[in-house]
CSV table of C-alpha atoms and ligand atoms in Angstrom, one decimal:
chain,number,residue,atom,x,y,z
B,1,MET,CA,-5.8,26.2,9.0
B,2,TYR,CA,-4.9,22.9,7.5
B,3,GLN,CA,-7.0,19.8,7.2
B,4,ILE,CA,-5.7,16.6,8.7
B,5,ILE,CA,-6.5,13.7,6.4
B,6,ASP,CA,-7.9,11.1,8.8
B,7,GLY,CA,-6.7,7.7,7.5
B,8,LYS,CA,-8.1,5.9,10.5
B,9,MET,CA,-11.6,7.1,9.9
B,10,ILE,CA,-11.5,6.6,6.1
B,11,SER,CA,-9.9,3.1,6.5
B,12,THR,CA,-12.8,2.2,8.8
B,13,GLN,CA,-15.4,3.4,6.3
B,14,ILE,CA,-13.7,1.2,3.6
B,15,LYS,CA,-13.6,-1.9,5.9
B,16,ASP,CA,-17.3,-1.4,6.8
B,17,GLU,CA,-18.2,-1.2,3.2
B,18,CYS,CA,-16.2,-4.4,2.6
B,19,LYS,CA,-18.1,-6.0,5.5
B,20,GLU,CA,-21.4,-5.2,3.9
B,21,ARG,CA,-20.3,-6.5,0.5
B,22,VAL,CA,-19.0,-9.8,2.2
B,23,ALA,CA,-22.3,-10.3,4.0
B,24,ALA,CA,-24.2,-9.8,0.7
B,25,TYR,CA,-22.0,-12.3,-1.0
B,26,LYS,CA,-22.5,-14.8,1.9
B,27,GLU,CA,-26.3,-14.5,1.3
B,28,GLN,CA,-25.6,-15.6,-2.3
B,29,GLY,CA,-23.5,-18.6,-0.9
B,30,ILE,CA,-20.2,-17.0,-1.9
B,31,ASP,CA,-17.5,-17.2,0.7
B,32,ILE,CA,-14.2,-15.2,0.3
B,33,CYS,CA,-10.9,-16.8,1.4
B,34,LEU,CA,-7.5,-15.2,1.7
B,35,ALA,CA,-4.3,-17.4,2.1
B,36,VAL,CA,-1.6,-15.7,4.0
B,37,ILE,CA,2.0,-17.1,3.9
B,38,GLN,CA,4.8,-16.1,6.1
B,39,VAL,CA,8.3,-17.6,5.8
B,40,GLY,CA,10.4,-17.2,8.9
B,41,ASN,CA,9.4,-15.3,12.0
B,42,ASP,CA,10.6,-11.7,11.5
B,43,PRO,CA,8.7,-9.8,14.3
B,44,ALA,CA,7.6,-6.9,12.1
B,45,SER,CA,6.2,-9.3,9.5
B,46,SER,CA,4.4,-11.2,12.3
B,47,VAL,CA,2.7,-8.0,13.4
B,48,TYR,CA,1.6,-7.2,9.7
B,49,VAL,CA,0.4,-10.7,9.2
B,50,ASN,CA,-1.6,-10.7,12.5
B,51,ASN,CA,-3.2,-7.3,11.6
B,52,LYS,CA,-4.2,-8.7,8.2
B,53,LYS,CA,-5.8,-11.8,9.9
B,54,LYS,CA,-7.7,-9.5,12.3
B,55,ALA,CA,-9.0,-7.4,9.4
B,56,CYS,CA,-10.2,-10.5,7.7
B,57,GLU,CA,-12.0,-11.6,10.8
B,58,TYR,CA,-13.6,-8.2,11.2
B,59,ILE,CA,-14.9,-8.2,7.6
B,60,GLY,CA,-16.0,-11.8,7.5
B,61,ILE,CA,-13.3,-13.1,5.1
B,62,ARG,CA,-11.9,-16.5,5.9
B,63,SER,CA,-8.1,-16.5,6.3
B,64,LEU,CA,-5.8,-19.5,5.9
B,65,SER,CA,-2.5,-19.1,7.6
B,66,TYR,CA,0.7,-20.7,6.5
B,67,GLU,CA,3.6,-20.1,8.9
B,68,LEU,CA,6.6,-21.7,7.3
B,69,PRO,CA,10.0,-22.1,8.9
B,70,GLU,CA,12.9,-19.8,7.9
B,71,GLU,CA,14.7,-22.7,6.1
B,72,THR,CA,11.8,-23.4,3.7
B,73,THR,CA,13.1,-23.8,0.2
B,74,GLN,CA,12.1,-21.8,-2.8
B,75,GLU,CA,10.7,-25.0,-4.4
B,76,GLU,CA,8.6,-25.8,-1.3
B,77,LEU,CA,7.2,-22.3,-1.3
B,78,ILE,CA,6.4,-22.4,-5.0
B,79,SER,CA,4.7,-25.8,-4.6
B,80,LEU,CA,2.5,-24.3,-1.8
B,81,ILE,CA,1.6,-21.3,-4.0
B,82,GLU,CA,0.8,-23.6,-7.0
B,83,LYS,CA,-1.5,-25.7,-4.7
B,84,LEU,CA,-3.3,-22.5,-3.6
B,85,ASN,CA,-3.5,-21.3,-7.2
B,86,ALA,CA,-5.4,-24.5,-8.1
B,87,ASP,CA,-7.7,-24.4,-5.2
B,88,ASP,CA,-11.0,-22.8,-6.3
B,89,SER,CA,-12.0,-22.1,-2.7
B,90,VAL,CA,-9.0,-19.6,-2.3
B,91,ASN,CA,-9.7,-16.1,-3.7
B,92,GLY,CA,-6.5,-14.3,-2.7
B,93,ILE,CA,-2.9,-15.3,-2.0
B,94,LEU,CA,-0.5,-13.1,-0.1
B,95,VAL,CA,3.2,-13.8,0.6
B,96,GLN,CA,4.4,-11.5,3.4
B,97,LEU,CA,7.6,-9.7,2.2
B,98,PRO,CA,10.4,-9.7,2.7
B,99,VAL,CA,11.1,-13.4,2.2
B,100,PRO,CA,14.4,-14.9,3.5
B,101,LYS,CA,17.5,-14.1,1.3
B,102,HIS,CA,17.7,-17.6,-0.2
B,103,ILE,CA,14.3,-17.2,-1.9
B,104,ASP,CA,13.9,-15.0,-5.0
B,105,GLU,CA,11.1,-12.6,-4.3
B,106,ASP,CA,10.4,-11.9,-8.0
B,107,ILE,CA,10.0,-15.6,-8.8
B,108,ILE,CA,7.6,-16.0,-5.9
B,109,ILE,CA,5.5,-13.0,-6.9
B,110,SER,CA,5.3,-14.2,-10.4
B,111,THR,CA,4.2,-17.7,-9.2
B,112,ILE,CA,1.0,-16.3,-7.7
B,113,SER,CA,-1.8,-16.4,-10.2
B,114,PRO,CA,-2.6,-12.9,-11.4
B,115,LYS,CA,-6.3,-13.7,-10.6
B,116,LYS,CA,-5.3,-14.2,-6.9
B,117,ASP,CA,-2.7,-11.4,-6.6
B,118,VAL,CA,-4.4,-9.3,-4.1
B,119,ASP,CA,-1.2,-7.4,-3.3
B,120,GLY,CA,-1.1,-6.2,-6.9
B,121,PHE,CA,2.6,-7.0,-7.2
B,122,HIS,CA,2.5,-9.4,-10.2
B,123,THR,CA,3.9,-8.1,-13.5
B,124,GLN,CA,0.5,-8.7,-15.1
B,125,SER,CA,-1.3,-6.6,-12.4
B,126,VAL,CA,1.3,-3.8,-12.9
B,127,GLY,CA,1.0,-4.0,-16.7
B,128,ALA,CA,-2.8,-3.9,-16.5
B,129,LEU,CA,-2.5,-0.8,-14.3
B,130,CYS,CA,-0.2,0.9,-16.8
B,131,ILE,CA,-2.5,0.4,-19.7
B,132,GLY,CA,-5.7,1.1,-17.8
B,133,GLN,CA,-7.1,-2.5,-17.8
B,134,PRO,CA,-8.9,-4.1,-14.8
B,135,GLY,CA,-6.6,-5.8,-12.3
B,136,TYR,CA,-5.4,-5.6,-8.7
B,137,VAL,CA,-3.7,-2.4,-7.7
B,138,SER,CA,-0.9,-2.2,-5.0
B,139,CYS,CA,-2.7,-1.4,-1.7
B,140,THR,CA,-0.7,1.6,-0.4
B,141,PRO,CA,-1.0,3.8,-3.5
B,142,ALA,CA,-4.6,2.7,-4.1
B,143,GLY,CA,-5.3,3.7,-0.5
B,144,ILE,CA,-3.8,7.2,-1.1
B,145,ILE,CA,-6.2,7.8,-4.0
B,146,GLU,CA,-9.1,6.9,-1.7
B,147,LEU,CA,-7.7,9.3,1.0
B,148,LEU,CA,-7.6,12.1,-1.5
B,149,LYS,CA,-11.0,11.4,-3.0
B,150,ARG,CA,-12.8,10.9,0.3
B,151,SER,CA,-11.3,14.1,1.6
B,152,ASN,CA,-12.7,16.0,-1.4
B,153,ILE,CA,-9.3,16.9,-2.7
B,154,SER,CA,-9.5,17.2,-6.5
B,155,ILE,CA,-6.6,15.6,-8.5
B,156,GLU,CA,-7.5,16.5,-12.1
B,157,GLY,CA,-5.1,19.0,-13.6
B,158,LYS,CA,-3.0,19.3,-10.5
B,159,GLU,CA,0.8,19.3,-10.4
B,160,CYS,CA,1.7,16.2,-8.5
B,161,VAL,CA,5.3,15.3,-7.4
B,162,VAL,CA,5.9,11.8,-6.1
B,163,ILE,CA,9.2,11.3,-4.3
B,164,GLY,CA,10.2,7.6,-4.6
B,165,ARG,CA,10.1,5.1,-7.4
B,166,SER,CA,9.8,1.8,-5.7
B,167,ASN,CA,7.7,-0.9,-7.3
B,168,ILE,CA,5.2,-1.1,-4.5
B,169,VAL,CA,4.7,2.6,-3.8
B,170,GLY,CA,6.3,5.3,-6.0
B,171,LYS,CA,5.8,3.8,-9.5
B,172,PRO,CA,2.2,2.6,-9.1
B,173,MET,CA,1.4,5.8,-7.2
B,174,SER,CA,2.6,7.9,-10.2
B,175,ILE,CA,0.5,5.8,-12.6
B,176,LEU,CA,-2.6,6.2,-10.5
B,177,MET,CA,-2.2,9.9,-10.2
B,178,LEU,CA,-1.8,10.1,-14.0
B,179,ARG,CA,-4.9,8.0,-14.4
B,180,GLU,CA,-6.7,10.6,-12.3
B,181,ASN,CA,-5.4,13.3,-14.8
B,182,ALA,CA,-2.8,14.9,-12.6
B,183,THR,CA,0.4,16.2,-14.2
B,184,VAL,CA,3.0,13.9,-12.6
B,185,THR,CA,6.7,14.3,-11.8
B,186,ILE,CA,8.6,11.4,-10.2
B,187,ALA,CA,11.6,12.3,-8.1
B,188,HIS,CA,14.2,9.9,-6.7
B,189,SER,CA,17.7,9.8,-5.1
B,190,ARG,CA,19.4,11.0,-8.3
B,191,THR,CA,17.0,13.9,-8.9
B,192,LYS,CA,18.6,17.3,-9.0
B,193,ASP,CA,17.1,20.4,-7.3
B,194,LEU,CA,14.6,18.3,-5.3
B,195,LYS,CA,13.4,21.3,-3.3
B,196,ASP,CA,12.5,23.3,-6.4
B,197,ILE,CA,10.7,20.4,-7.9
B,198,CYS,CA,8.7,19.7,-4.8
B,199,LYS,CA,7.8,23.4,-4.5
B,200,ARG,CA,5.9,23.1,-7.8
B,201,ALA,CA,3.6,20.4,-6.3
B,202,ASP,CA,0.0,21.0,-5.5
B,203,ILE,CA,0.0,17.5,-4.3
B,204,LEU,CA,3.3,16.1,-2.9
B,205,ILE,CA,3.5,12.4,-2.1
B,206,VAL,CA,6.5,11.4,-0.1
B,207,ALA,CA,7.7,7.8,-0.1
B,208,ILE,CA,11.5,8.0,0.5
B,209,GLY,CA,12.0,6.0,3.7
B,210,ARG,CA,14.0,8.8,5.4
B,211,PRO,CA,12.7,10.0,8.7
B,212,GLU,CA,11.4,13.6,8.6
B,213,MET,CA,13.6,14.6,5.6
B,214,ILE,CA,10.9,16.8,4.1
B,215,THR,CA,10.8,20.2,5.7
B,216,SER,CA,8.8,23.4,4.9
B,217,GLU,CA,11.5,24.4,2.5
B,218,TYR,CA,10.1,21.7,0.1
B,219,ILE,CA,6.5,22.9,0.3
B,220,LYS,CA,4.5,25.3,-1.9
B,221,ASP,CA,2.0,27.3,0.2
B,222,GLY,CA,-1.4,25.5,0.3
B,223,ALA,CA,-0.1,22.1,-1.0
B,224,VAL,CA,-1.6,18.8,0.0
B,225,VAL,CA,1.1,16.6,1.5
B,226,ILE,CA,0.8,12.8,1.7
B,227,ASP,CA,3.4,11.1,3.9
B,228,VAL,CA,3.9,7.4,3.1
B,229,GLY,CA,7.0,6.9,5.4
B,230,ILE,CA,6.8,5.1,8.7
B,231,HIS,CA,9.7,4.9,11.1
B,232,ARG,CA,10.0,4.2,14.8
B,233,ARG,CA,12.0,6.8,16.7
B,234,GLU,CA,14.3,6.0,19.6
B,235,ASN,CA,11.6,7.1,22.0
B,236,ASN,CA,9.4,4.5,20.4
B,237,LYS,CA,7.1,7.0,18.8
B,238,LEU,CA,6.3,6.8,15.1
B,239,CYS,CA,7.2,9.4,12.6
B,240,GLY,CA,7.0,9.8,8.8
B,241,ASP,CA,9.3,11.1,6.0
B,242,VAL,CA,7.8,14.6,6.6
B,243,LEU,CA,8.7,16.8,9.5
B,244,PHE,CA,5.0,17.3,10.4
B,245,ASP,CA,5.1,20.3,12.8
B,246,ASP,CA,7.2,22.3,10.4
B,247,VAL,CA,5.4,21.4,7.2
B,248,ALA,CA,1.7,21.3,8.3
B,249,PRO,CA,1.2,25.1,8.7
B,250,HIS,CA,2.1,25.6,5.1
B,251,CYS,CA,-0.4,23.0,3.8
B,252,SER,CA,-4.0,23.0,2.9
B,253,ALA,CA,-4.2,19.3,3.9
B,254,ILE,CA,-1.7,16.7,5.3
B,255,THR,CA,-1.7,13.1,6.5
B,256,PRO,CA,-0.4,12.4,10.0
B,257,VAL,CA,1.9,9.5,11.0
B,258,PRO,CA,0.5,7.4,12.5
B,259,GLY,CA,-3.1,7.5,11.4
B,260,GLY,CA,-2.7,8.7,7.8
B,261,VAL,CA,-1.6,6.4,5.0
B,262,GLY,CA,-0.7,3.4,7.3
B,263,PRO,CA,-4.2,2.1,8.1
B,264,MET,CA,-5.3,2.4,4.4
B,265,THR,CA,-2.9,-0.4,3.2
B,266,ILE,CA,-4.8,-3.1,5.0
B,267,ALA,CA,-8.2,-1.6,4.2
B,268,MET,CA,-7.3,-1.7,0.5
B,269,LEU,CA,-6.0,-5.3,0.8
B,270,MET,CA,-9.5,-6.2,2.2
B,271,LYS,CA,-11.1,-4.3,-0.8
B,272,ASN,CA,-8.9,-6.3,-3.2
B,273,CYS,CA,-10.0,-9.5,-1.5
B,274,VAL,CA,-13.7,-8.6,-1.9
B,275,ASP,CA,-13.1,-7.4,-5.5
B,276,SER,CA,-11.5,-10.8,-6.2
B,277,VAL,CA,-15.0,-12.4,-6.5
B,278,SER,CA,-15.5,-10.5,-9.8
B,279,LEU,CA,-11.9,-11.0,-10.9
B,280,THR,CA,-11.6,-14.8,-10.4
S,1,NDP,P1,12.2,2.2,-1.0
S,1,NDP,O1,13.4,2.2,-0.1
S,1,NDP,O2,12.0,0.9,-1.8
S,1,NDP,O3,12.2,3.4,-2.0
S,1,NDP,C1,12.6,4.7,-1.6
S,1,NDP,C2,12.6,5.6,-2.8
S,1,NDP,O4,13.0,6.9,-2.3
S,1,NDP,C3,13.6,5.2,-3.9
S,1,NDP,O5,13.0,5.4,-5.1
S,1,NDP,C4,14.8,6.2,-3.7
S,1,NDP,O6,15.4,6.6,-4.8
S,1,NDP,C5,14.1,7.4,-3.1
S,1,NDP,N1,15.0,8.1,-2.2
S,1,NDP,C6,15.8,7.7,-1.2
S,1,NDP,N2,16.5,8.7,-0.7
S,1,NDP,C7,16.2,9.8,-1.4
S,1,NDP,C8,16.5,11.2,-1.4
S,1,NDP,N3,17.5,11.6,-0.5
S,1,NDP,N4,16.0,12.1,-2.2
S,1,NDP,C9,15.1,11.6,-3.2
S,1,NDP,N5,14.7,10.4,-3.2
S,1,NDP,C10,15.2,9.5,-2.4
S,1,NDP,O7,11.0,2.4,-0.1
S,1,NDP,P2,9.4,2.1,-0.3
S,1,NDP,O8,8.8,2.8,-1.5
S,1,NDP,O9,9.1,0.7,0.0
S,1,NDP,O10,8.8,2.9,1.1
S,1,NDP,C11,9.0,4.3,1.3
S,1,NDP,C12,8.5,4.6,2.7
S,1,NDP,O11,7.2,4.3,2.8
S,1,NDP,C13,9.3,3.8,3.8
S,1,NDP,O12,9.4,4.6,5.0
S,1,NDP,C14,8.3,2.6,4.1
S,1,NDP,O13,8.4,2.2,5.4
S,1,NDP,C15,7.0,3.3,3.9
S,1,NDP,N6,5.9,2.4,3.6
S,1,NDP,C16,4.7,2.6,4.2
S,1,NDP,C17,3.7,1.8,3.9
S,1,NDP,C18,2.4,2.1,4.6
S,1,NDP,O14,1.5,1.2,4.6
S,1,NDP,N7,2.2,3.2,5.3
S,1,NDP,C19,3.7,0.8,2.9
S,1,NDP,C20,4.9,0.7,2.2
S,1,NDP,C21,6.0,1.6,2.5
S,1,NDP,P3,16.3,5.5,-5.8
S,1,NDP,O15,15.2,4.7,-6.5
S,1,NDP,O16,17.0,6.4,-6.7
S,1,NDP,O17,17.1,4.7,-4.8
């Protein structure tokens, strides 16, 4: 029988721990503030932004909301970020991605002060992660490490395969697993013999963005499978990159979609905001 890794429960634990830490900081007169910037009104982005604001409210973090029109120029956005960088009452700055096409995402990310980069996307945060120095870690991969640890799944010495090499999931995920002493293989769209490589994995982390692509043919018996993917099917139900019903019986543990990795991203964002007090 396989274990279902309960991201909903674990994310609530993390948010409750954050809430306690925020209350303790408040007693010392320290208030935490997150600035959330959204450019344009993409409905999916609005949902994410609202969820982040709700999480802040639950935890006791003050959130400042900037809803900018689609036609906002890159210079206007940069000037807002610079103003927030200089504001000592703001601990974290988050620009909801994607930004409209006329704005260069890389320039925007690099404008955010690394001290306030609670998404962990700044090159300085990524560099610090690579060489094992303190800094913000991208929320989804950091959340996956928490899922594994809090589910008592040991990482050290395990064969880990990460499918996907994006800057926000695959790459930081691989570095975090390496930091936890796993032996890590990174697979991507040009990888040959993907099934054989995946079948080596004690821990398989799937972040490919292709609905239900991973079937039991990719799974070693007893593997732990972490499904990062999230897709809405035609019947409006959510599914991941893993064909759950086919794969689960071969696993020792697996994350469901929804209720696995998804809720961890916001919980880790909240943790980064609380950690910002010691990083700023
Ligand atoms: P990207 O599209 O940026 O990256 C996908 C990666 O998968 C790429 O590295 C790509 O390889 C690789 N890939 C694509 N097709 C194949 C294939 N057939 N075989 C092997 N590798 C392949 O996606 P993200 O990393 O941003 O996201 C991945 C998934 O996770 C998405 O479903 C996304 O919605 C979800 N997600 C969920 C989050 C959550 O909170 N739960 C947060 C972030 C993402 P190549 O580099 O060669 O193109």
